[in-house]
Coordinates of C-alpha atoms and ligand atoms in Angstrom, one line a residue:
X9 CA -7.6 14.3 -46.2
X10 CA -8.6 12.1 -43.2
X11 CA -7.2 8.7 -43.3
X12 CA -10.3 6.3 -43.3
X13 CA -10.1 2.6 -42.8
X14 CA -10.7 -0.3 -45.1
X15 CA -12.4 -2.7 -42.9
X16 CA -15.8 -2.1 -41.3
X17 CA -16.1 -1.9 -37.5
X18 CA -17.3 -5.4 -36.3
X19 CA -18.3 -6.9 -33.2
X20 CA -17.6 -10.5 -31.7
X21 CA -21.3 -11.1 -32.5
X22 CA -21.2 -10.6 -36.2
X23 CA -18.8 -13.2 -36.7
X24 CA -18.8 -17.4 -36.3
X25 CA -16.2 -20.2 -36.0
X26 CA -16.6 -22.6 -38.7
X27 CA -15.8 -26.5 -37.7
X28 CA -12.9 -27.5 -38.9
X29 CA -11.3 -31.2 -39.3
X30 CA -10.8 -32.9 -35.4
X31 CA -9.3 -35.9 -35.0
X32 CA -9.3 -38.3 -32.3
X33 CA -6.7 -36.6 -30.0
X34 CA -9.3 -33.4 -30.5
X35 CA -10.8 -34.2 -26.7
X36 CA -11.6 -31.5 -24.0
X37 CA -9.3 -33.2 -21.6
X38 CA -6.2 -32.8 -24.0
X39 CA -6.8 -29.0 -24.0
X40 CA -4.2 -26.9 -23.2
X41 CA -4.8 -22.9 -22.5
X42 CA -1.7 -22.0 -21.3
X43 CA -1.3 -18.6 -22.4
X44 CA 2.1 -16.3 -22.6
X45 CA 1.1 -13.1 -20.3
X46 CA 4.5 -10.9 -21.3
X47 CA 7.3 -10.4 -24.0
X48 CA 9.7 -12.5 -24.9
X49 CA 12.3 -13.3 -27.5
X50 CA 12.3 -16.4 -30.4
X51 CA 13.0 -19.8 -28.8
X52 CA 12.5 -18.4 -25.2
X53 CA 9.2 -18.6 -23.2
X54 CA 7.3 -15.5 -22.0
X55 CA 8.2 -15.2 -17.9
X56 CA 4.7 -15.5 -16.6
X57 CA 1.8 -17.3 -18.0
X58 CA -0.9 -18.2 -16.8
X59 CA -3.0 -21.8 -16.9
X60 CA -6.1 -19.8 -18.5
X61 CA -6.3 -17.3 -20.9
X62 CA -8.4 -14.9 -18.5
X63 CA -7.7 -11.5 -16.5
X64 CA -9.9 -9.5 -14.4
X65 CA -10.9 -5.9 -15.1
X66 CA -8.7 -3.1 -13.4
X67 CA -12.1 -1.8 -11.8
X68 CA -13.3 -1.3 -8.3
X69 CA -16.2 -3.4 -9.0
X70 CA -14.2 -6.6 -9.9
X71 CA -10.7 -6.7 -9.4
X72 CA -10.6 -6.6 -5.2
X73 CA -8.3 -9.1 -2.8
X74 CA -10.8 -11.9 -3.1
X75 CA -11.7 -12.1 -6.3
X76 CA -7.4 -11.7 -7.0
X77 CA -7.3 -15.0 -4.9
X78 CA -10.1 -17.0 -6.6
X79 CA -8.7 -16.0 -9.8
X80 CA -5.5 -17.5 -9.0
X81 CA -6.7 -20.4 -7.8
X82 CA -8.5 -21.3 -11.0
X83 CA -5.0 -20.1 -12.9
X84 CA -5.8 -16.5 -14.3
X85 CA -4.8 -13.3 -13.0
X86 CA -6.0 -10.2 -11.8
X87 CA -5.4 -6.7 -11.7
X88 CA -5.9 -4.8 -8.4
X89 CA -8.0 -1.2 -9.6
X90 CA -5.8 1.6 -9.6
X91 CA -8.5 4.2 -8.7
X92 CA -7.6 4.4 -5.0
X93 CA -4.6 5.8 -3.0
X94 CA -1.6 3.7 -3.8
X95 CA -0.7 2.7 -0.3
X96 CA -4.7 1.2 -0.6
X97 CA -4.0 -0.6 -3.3
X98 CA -0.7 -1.8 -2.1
X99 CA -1.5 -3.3 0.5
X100 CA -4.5 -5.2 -1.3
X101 CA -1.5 -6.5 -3.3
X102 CA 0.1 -7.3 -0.3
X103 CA -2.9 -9.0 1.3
X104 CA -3.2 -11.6 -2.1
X105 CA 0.7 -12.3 -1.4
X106 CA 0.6 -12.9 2.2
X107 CA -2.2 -14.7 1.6
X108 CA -1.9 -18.8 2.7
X109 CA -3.7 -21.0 0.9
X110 CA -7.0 -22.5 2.8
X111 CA -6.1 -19.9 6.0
X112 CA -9.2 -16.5 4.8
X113 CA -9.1 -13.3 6.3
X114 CA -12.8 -12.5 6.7
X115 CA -14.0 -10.0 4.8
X116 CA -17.3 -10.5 7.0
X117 CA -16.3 -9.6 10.8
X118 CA -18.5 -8.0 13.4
X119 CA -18.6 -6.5 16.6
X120 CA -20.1 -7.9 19.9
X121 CA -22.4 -4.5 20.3
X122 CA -23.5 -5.2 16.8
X123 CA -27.1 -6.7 16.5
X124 CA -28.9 -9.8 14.8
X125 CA -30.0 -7.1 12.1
X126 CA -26.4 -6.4 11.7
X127 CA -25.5 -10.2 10.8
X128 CA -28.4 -10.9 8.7
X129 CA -27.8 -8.2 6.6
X130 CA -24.3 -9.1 6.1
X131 CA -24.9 -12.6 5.3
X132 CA -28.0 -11.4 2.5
X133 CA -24.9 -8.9 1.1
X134 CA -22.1 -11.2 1.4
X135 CA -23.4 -15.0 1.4
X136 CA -21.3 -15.7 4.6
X137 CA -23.5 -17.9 7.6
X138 CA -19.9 -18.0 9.4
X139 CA -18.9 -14.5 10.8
X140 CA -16.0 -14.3 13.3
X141 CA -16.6 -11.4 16.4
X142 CA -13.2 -9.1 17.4
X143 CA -13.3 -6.1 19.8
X144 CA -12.9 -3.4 17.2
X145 CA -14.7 -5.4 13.7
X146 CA -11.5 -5.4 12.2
X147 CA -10.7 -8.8 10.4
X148 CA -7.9 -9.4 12.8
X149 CA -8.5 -7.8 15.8
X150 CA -8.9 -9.1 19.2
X151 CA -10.5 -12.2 19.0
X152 CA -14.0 -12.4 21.1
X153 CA -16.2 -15.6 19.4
X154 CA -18.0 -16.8 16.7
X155 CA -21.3 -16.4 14.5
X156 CA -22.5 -19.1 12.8
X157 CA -26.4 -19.5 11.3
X158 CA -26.8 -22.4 14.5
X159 CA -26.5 -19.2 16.9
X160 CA -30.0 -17.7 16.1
X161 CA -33.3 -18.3 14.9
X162 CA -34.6 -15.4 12.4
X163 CA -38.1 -16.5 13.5
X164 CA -38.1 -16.2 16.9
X165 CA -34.9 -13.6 17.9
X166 CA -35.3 -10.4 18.4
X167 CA -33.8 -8.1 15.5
X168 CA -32.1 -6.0 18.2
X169 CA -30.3 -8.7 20.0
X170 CA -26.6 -8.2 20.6
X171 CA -24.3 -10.3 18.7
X172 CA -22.3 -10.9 22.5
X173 CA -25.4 -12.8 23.7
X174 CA -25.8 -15.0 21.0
X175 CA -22.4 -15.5 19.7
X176 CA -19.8 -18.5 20.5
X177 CA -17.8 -16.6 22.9
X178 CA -13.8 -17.1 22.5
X179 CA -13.6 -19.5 25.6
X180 CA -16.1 -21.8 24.7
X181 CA -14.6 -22.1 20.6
X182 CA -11.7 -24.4 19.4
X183 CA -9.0 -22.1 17.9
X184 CA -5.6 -23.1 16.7
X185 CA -1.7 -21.0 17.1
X186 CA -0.8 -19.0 13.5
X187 CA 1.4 -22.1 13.0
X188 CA 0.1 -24.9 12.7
X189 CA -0.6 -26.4 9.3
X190 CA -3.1 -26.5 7.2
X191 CA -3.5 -30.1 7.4
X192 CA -3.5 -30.4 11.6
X193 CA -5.9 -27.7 11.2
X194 CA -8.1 -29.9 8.7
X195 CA -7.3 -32.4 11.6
X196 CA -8.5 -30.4 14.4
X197 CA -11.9 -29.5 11.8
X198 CA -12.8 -32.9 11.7
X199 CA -12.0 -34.4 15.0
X200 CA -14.1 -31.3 16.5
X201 CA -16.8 -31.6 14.1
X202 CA -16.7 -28.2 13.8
X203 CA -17.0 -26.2 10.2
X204 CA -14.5 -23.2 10.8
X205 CA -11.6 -22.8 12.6
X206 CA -10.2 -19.5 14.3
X207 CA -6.5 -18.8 13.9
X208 CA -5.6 -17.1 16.9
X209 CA -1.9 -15.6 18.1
X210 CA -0.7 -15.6 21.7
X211 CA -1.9 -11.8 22.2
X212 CA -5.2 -12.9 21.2
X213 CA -5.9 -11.4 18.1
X214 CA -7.8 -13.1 15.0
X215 CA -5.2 -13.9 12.6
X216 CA -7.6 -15.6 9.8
X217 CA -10.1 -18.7 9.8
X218 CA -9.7 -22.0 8.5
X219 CA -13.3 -23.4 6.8
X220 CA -13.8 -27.1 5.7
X221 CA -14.6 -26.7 2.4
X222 CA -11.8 -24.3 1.9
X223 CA -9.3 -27.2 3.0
X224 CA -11.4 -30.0 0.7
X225 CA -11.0 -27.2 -2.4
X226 CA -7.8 -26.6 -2.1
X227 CA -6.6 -30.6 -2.4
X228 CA -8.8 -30.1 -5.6
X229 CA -7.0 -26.8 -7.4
X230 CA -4.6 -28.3 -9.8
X231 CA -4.2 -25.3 -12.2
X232 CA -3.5 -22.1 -9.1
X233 CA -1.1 -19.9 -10.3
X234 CA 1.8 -19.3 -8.2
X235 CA 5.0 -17.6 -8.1
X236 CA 8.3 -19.1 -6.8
X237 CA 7.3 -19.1 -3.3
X238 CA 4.2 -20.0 -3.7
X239 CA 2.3 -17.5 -3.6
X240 CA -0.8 -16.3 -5.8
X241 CA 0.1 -14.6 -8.8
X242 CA -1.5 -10.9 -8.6
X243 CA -1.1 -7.6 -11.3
X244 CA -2.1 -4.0 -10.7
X245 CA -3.1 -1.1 -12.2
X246 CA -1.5 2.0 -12.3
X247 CA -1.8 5.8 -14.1
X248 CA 0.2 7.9 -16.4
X249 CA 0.1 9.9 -13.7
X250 CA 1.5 8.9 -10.0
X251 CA 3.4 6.4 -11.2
X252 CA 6.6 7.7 -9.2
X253 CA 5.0 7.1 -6.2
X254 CA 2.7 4.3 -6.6
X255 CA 5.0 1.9 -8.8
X256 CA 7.3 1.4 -5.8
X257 CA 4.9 0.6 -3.3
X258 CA 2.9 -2.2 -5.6
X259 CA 6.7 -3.6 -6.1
X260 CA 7.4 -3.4 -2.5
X261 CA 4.5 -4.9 -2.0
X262 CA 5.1 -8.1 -4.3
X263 CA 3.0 -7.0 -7.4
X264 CA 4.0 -9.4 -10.2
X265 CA 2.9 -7.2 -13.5
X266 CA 1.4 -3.9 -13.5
X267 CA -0.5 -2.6 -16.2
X268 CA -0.9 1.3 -17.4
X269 CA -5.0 1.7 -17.3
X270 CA -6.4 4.2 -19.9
X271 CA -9.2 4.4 -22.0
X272 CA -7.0 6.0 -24.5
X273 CA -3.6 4.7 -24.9
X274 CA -1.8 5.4 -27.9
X275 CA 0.0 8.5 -26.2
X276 CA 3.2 9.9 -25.0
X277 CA 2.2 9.7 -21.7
X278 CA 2.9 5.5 -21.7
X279 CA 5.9 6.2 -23.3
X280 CA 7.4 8.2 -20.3
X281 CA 5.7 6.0 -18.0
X282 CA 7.5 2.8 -19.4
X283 CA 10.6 4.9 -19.7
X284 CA 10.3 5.6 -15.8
X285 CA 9.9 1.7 -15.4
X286 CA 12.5 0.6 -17.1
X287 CA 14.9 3.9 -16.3
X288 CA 14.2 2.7 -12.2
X289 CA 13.4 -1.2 -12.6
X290 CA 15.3 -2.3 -15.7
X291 CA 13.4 -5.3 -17.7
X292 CA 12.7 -7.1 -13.9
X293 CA 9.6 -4.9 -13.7
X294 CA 6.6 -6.1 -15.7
X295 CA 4.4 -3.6 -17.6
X296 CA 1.2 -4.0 -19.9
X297 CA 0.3 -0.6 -22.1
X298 CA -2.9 0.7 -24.0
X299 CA -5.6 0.8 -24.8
X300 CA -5.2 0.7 -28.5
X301 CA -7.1 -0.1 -31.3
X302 CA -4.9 -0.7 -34.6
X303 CA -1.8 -2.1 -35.2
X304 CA 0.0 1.8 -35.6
X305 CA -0.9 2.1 -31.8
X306 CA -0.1 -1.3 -31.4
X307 CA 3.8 -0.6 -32.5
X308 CA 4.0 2.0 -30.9
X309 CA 3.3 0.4 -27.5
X310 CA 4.9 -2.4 -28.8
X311 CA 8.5 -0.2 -29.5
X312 CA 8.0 2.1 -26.5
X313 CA 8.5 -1.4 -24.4
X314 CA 5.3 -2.4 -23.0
X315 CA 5.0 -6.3 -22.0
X316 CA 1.3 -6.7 -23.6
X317 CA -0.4 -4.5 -25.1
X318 CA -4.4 -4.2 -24.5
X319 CA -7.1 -3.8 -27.1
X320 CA -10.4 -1.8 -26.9
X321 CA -12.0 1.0 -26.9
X322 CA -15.6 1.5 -26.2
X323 CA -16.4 -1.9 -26.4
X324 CA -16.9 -2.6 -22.3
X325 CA -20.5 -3.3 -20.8
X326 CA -20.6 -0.3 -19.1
X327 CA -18.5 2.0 -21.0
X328 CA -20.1 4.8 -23.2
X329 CA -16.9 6.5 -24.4
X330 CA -18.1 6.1 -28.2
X331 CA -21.7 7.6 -27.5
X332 CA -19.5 10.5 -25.3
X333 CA -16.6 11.3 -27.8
X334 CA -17.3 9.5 -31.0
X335 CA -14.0 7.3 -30.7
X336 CA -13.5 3.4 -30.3
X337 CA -13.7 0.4 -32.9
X338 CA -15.8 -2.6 -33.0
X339 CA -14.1 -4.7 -30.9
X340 CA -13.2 -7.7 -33.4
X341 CA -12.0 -5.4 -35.9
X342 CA -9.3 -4.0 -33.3
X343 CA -8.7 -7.0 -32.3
X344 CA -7.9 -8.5 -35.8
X345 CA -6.2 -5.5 -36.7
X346 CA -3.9 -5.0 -33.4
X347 CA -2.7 -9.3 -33.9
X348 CA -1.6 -9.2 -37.5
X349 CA 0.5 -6.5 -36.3
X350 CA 2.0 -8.3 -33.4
X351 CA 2.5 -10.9 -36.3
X352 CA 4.2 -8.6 -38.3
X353 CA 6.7 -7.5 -35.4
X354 CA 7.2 -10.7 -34.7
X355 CA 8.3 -11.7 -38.0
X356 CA 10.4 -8.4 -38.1
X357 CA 12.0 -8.1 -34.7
X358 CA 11.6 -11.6 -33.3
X359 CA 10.0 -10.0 -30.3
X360 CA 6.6 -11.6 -29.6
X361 CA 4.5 -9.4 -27.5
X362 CA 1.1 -10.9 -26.7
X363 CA -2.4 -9.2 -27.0
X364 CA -4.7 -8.4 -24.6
X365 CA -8.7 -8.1 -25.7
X366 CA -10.2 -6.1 -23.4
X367 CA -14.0 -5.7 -23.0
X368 CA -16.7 -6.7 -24.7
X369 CA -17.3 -10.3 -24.1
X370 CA -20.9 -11.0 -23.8
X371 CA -21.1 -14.8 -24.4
X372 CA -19.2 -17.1 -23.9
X373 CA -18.3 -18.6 -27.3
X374 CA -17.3 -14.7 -27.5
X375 CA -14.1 -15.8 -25.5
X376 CA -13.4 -18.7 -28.2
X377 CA -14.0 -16.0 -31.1
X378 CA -11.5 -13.3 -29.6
X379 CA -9.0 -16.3 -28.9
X380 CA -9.5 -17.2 -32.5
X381 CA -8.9 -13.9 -34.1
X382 CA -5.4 -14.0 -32.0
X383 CA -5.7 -12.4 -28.6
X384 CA -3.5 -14.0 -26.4
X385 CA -6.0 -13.7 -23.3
X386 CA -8.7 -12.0 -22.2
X387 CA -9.8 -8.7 -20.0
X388 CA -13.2 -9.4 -18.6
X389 CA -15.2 -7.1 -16.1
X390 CA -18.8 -7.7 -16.4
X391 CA -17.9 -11.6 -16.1
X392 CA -16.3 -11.3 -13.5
X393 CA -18.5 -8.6 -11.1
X394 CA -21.6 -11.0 -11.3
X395 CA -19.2 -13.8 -8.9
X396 CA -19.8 -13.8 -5.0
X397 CA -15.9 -12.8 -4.8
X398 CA -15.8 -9.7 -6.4
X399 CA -16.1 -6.9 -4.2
X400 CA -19.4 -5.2 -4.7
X401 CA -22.5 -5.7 -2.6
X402 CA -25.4 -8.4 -3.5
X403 CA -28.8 -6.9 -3.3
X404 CA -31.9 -8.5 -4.4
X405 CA -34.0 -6.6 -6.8
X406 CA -37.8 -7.3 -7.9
X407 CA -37.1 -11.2 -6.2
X408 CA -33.5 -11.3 -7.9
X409 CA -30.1 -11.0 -6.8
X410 CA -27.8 -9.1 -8.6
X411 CA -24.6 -7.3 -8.0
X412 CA -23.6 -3.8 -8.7
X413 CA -20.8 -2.7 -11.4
X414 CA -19.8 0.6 -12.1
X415 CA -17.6 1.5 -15.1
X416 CA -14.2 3.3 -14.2
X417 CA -14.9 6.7 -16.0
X418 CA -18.8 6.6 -14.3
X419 CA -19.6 9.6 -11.9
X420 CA -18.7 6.6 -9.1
X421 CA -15.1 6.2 -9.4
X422 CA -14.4 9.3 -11.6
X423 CA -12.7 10.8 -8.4
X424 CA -9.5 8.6 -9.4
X425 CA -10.6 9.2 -13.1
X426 CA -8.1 7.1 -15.1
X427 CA -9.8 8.8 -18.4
X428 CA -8.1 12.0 -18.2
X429 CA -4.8 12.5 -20.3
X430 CA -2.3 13.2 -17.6
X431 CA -4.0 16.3 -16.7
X432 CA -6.1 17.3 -12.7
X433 CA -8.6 15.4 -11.9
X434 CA -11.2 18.9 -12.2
X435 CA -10.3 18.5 -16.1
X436 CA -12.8 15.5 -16.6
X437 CA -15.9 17.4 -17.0
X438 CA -18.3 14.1 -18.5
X439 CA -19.0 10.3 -18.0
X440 CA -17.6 7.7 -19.6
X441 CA -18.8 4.8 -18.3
X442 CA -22.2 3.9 -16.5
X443 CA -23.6 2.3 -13.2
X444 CA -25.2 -0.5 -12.9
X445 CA -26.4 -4.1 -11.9
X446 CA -25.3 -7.1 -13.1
X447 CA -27.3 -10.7 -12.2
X448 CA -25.6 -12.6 -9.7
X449 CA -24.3 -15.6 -11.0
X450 CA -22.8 -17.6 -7.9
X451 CA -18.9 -18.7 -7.0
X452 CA -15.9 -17.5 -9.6
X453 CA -14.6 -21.3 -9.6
X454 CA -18.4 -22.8 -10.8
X455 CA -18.8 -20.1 -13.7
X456 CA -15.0 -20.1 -15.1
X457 CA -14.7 -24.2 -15.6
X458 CA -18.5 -23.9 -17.5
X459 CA -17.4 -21.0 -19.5
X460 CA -14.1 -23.0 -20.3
X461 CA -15.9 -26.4 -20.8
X462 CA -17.1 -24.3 -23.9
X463 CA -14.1 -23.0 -25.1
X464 CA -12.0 -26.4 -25.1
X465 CA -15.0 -28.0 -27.0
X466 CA -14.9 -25.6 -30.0
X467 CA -11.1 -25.6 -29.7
X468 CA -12.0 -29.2 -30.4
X469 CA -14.4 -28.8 -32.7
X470 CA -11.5 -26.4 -34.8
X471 CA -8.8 -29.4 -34.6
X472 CA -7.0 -27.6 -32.0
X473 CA -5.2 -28.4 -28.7
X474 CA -3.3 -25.0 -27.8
X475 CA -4.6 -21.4 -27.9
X476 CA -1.4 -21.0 -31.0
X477 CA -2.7 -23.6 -32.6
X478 CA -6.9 -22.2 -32.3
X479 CA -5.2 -19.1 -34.0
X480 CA -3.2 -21.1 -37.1
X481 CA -6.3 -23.3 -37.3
X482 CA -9.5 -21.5 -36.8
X483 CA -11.9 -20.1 -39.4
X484 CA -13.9 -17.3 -39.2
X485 CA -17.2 -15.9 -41.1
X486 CA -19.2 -12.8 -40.9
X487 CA -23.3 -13.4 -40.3
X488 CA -25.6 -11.7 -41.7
X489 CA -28.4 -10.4 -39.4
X490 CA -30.7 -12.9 -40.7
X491 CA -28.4 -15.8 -39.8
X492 CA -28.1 -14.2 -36.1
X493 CA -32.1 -14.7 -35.8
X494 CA -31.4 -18.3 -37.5
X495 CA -28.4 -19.0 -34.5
X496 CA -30.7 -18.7 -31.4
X497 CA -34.2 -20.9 -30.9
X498 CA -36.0 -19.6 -33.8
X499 CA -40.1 -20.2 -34.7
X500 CA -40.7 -22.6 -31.9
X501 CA -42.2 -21.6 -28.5
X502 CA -40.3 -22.2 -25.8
X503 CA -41.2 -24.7 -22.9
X504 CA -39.1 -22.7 -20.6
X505 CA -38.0 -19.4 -21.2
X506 CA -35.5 -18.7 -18.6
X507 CA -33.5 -21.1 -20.8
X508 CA -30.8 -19.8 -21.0
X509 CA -27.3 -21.4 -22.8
X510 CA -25.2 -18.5 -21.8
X511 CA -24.2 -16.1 -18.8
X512 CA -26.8 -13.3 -19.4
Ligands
RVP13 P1 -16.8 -5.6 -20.0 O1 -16.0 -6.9 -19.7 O2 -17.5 -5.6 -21.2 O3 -17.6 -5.3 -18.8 O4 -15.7 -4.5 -20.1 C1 -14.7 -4.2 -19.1 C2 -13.8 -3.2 -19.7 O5 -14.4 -1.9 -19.9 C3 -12.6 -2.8 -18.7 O6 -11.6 -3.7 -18.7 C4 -12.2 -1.5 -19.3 O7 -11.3 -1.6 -20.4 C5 -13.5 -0.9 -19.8 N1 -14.1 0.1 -18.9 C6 -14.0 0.2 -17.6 N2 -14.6 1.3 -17.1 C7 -15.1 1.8 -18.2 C8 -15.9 3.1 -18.3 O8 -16.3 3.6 -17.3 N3 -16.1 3.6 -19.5 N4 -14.8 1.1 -19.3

């Protein structure tokens, strides 16, 4: 007879934190979310972890270069999508670790034959009003001026008016040599009075820009997460599949954890890709595994190797796998399930490999709840596409601006489909995920310290200063339906109904 579970199937909304006893030390500002991001033994310390308990999606509508940076920068990681060819995606790996800190390659170049059309289109997609001009478009190319929102007047100019007759051209623009420092470059900025500075080499080619606010930013980024060198912390994804040829070029390329991407991952096809890992790479390579969604797939992973281990089936924003095939698990049952396992082998084996909750996270206090029930971080991709940094386009819809984010097994990135067990790509004969839009909610760095504001207060609120301690401390109850109606504004009429307390 078919095994059935005891617990139902709940979600992170069904449940609530109750307050528990906070003393005075129980402030925000004593907060620590320092969270482990790989294995490690008793009495050692996991070899990465990050300042924040937060990872971006392994998706191609979230997880691009610039979004990997700003992630960094505000001490999370994330995971460069594996759905494109791996010499692609290493060198977007590559591009996060050559990257220097306050020096941006623009993601926003043009060409001199382009047109005032051309530029005001970019800047409604990407937000940019400061657009460098090379020979061939190409972010460092030969450098030939400048675009910035003083050039033109949308009023007056016509639409068709080359960029070459209104741009700065390169003679007339201050430009620095690839090296001098950041701060002589903030020198040069101010001195100048000028708001963007090109890098340019001694063949003339545009090697990246420095902008004032970048420089004033980065005085102002205590928590970046960097690796020995000092370079931005970055993961990627990669397949059960082409991991013999792509594995080596993300490592070549400086990738500092990798993580197998499936839908479904309590299979033998992790095991022999962690075997290949560790067969070619010994322990030096890190790998995450999954997903799973009990604590029998959880040891599995968890024996077969993996670094982390990632919980979640169905539960992502745009993901339809359980309408499709009938499998998943409320996400906060998995969840629940998949730590008091880790517990378990930790208590057993000594071996403490942290959690990954992946998907799901509507609200904020969401992220405090999953934290809570015991994940060690977080796997967010709607969150994360809404940013100006991921790498979708911004369009306005109806008077709004929104950004687009498609799921990983939709008809839009099924060509690399990551939901197929091993087998050709002709095999996956159905959806899995959706396309869609998601409101546009402004820079990464704004959104993540709000969203964490919230989480340090409850922590607060639950007597807790670490993430460990959230887990030892918190408690948890199940609503009813009734008390959900009773949690939002309830039998008043709103002054203001766009009102809004959370992200939606
Ligand atoms: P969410 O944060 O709720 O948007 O969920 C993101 C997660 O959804 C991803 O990290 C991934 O596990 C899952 N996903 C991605 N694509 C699809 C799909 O097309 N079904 N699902």
């Amino acid at each position: 007879m078919a095994m059935f579970f005891k617990e139902e199937s709940h979600t992170f909304s069904e449940y609530l934190l109750v307050p528990g006893y906070s003393s005075h030390v129980n402030i925000p500002a004593n907060v620590s979310l320092e969270a482990p991001l790989v294995r490690y033994k008793k009495g050692e310390q996991s070899a990465i972890s990050m300042h924040i308990p937060l990872v971006s999606s392994i998706m191609q509508a979230v997880s691009g270069t610039r979004l990997a940076i700003a992630l960094a920068q505000q001490g999370g990681i994330s995971f460069i999508y594996g759905s494109q060819a791996p010499e692609s995606e290493a060198q977007m790996v590559r591009e996060v670790k050559s990257y220097k800190a306050g020096f941006v390659v623009s993601d926003s170049t043009l060409t001199p034959d382009m047109c005032l059309a051309d530029v005001l289109e970019l800047k409604e997609r990407t937000g940019h009003t400061t657009m460098p001009v090379t020979e061939n478009g190409l972010p460092q190319g030969r450098f030939c001026g400048i675009v910035t929102s003083r050039d033109y007047r949308v009023s007056r100019d016509d639409p068709n008016k080359p960029v070459r007759e209104f741009m700065t051209p390169a003679n007339e623009c201050v430009t620095a040599t690839p090296d001098t420092s950041l701060k002589e470059c903030n020198d040069i900025i101010w001195e100048k009075k000028i708001n963007a500075l090109p890098i340019v080499d001694a063949k003339g080619n545009l090697s990246s820009l420095v902008f004032r606010k970048d420089y004033d930013q980065h005085k102002s980024r205590p928590d970046e997460l960097l690796d020995e060198h000092k370079r931005y912390v970055v993961g990627a994804g990669i397949n059960t599949r082409d991991y013999a040829e792509r594995v080596p070029l993300l490592i070549e390329a400086g990738a500092d954890v990798l993580c197998i991407d499936s839908s479904e991952g309590y299979s033998e096809w992790q095991k022999l890709t962690i075997d290949w890992i560790r067969k070619n790479y010994g322990e030096s390579v890190k790998v995450g595994a999954g997903n799973v969604v009990d604590g029998e797939g959880f040891r599995y992973l968890a024996n077969c190797g993996a670094d982390f281990v990632k919980v979640g089936i169905g539960g992502g924003s745009i993901c339809i796998t359980r309408e499709q095939k009938g499998i998943g698990r409320g996400q906060a049952s998995a969840l629940i399930d998949v730590c008091r396992a880790r517990d378990e082998y930790y208590k057993e084996t000594g071996i403490y490999v942290p959690v990954c909750s992946d998907g799901g996270i509507v609200y904020d206090y969401h992220m405090t709840l999953a934290l809570a029930m015991g994940a060690d971080f977080l796997m967010l991709g709607r969150y994360f596409a809404r940013f100006d940094e991921s790498p979708t386009r911004r369009l306005n819809v109806n008077g709004s601006y929104v950004k687009e984010y498609w799921g990983e097994g939709s008809a839009r990135a099924r060509n690399w489909a990551r939901y197929d067990l091993g087998g050709s790509k002709k095999s996956l004969s159905f959806v899995e995920g959706v396309d869609s839009y998601v409101p546009y909610a402004g820079p990464l760095k704004d959104n993540v310290e709000n969203s964490l504001t919230k989480v340090r207060s409850t922590m607060c609120n639950c007597g807790a200063l670490t993430l460990q301690e959230l887990r030892e401390k918190a408690r948890i109850t199940l609503v009813s339906s009734t008390s959900l109606v009773e949690g939002g504004a309830h039998d008043v009429i709103l002054k203001d109904s766009s009102t809004d307390i959370n992200f939606r």
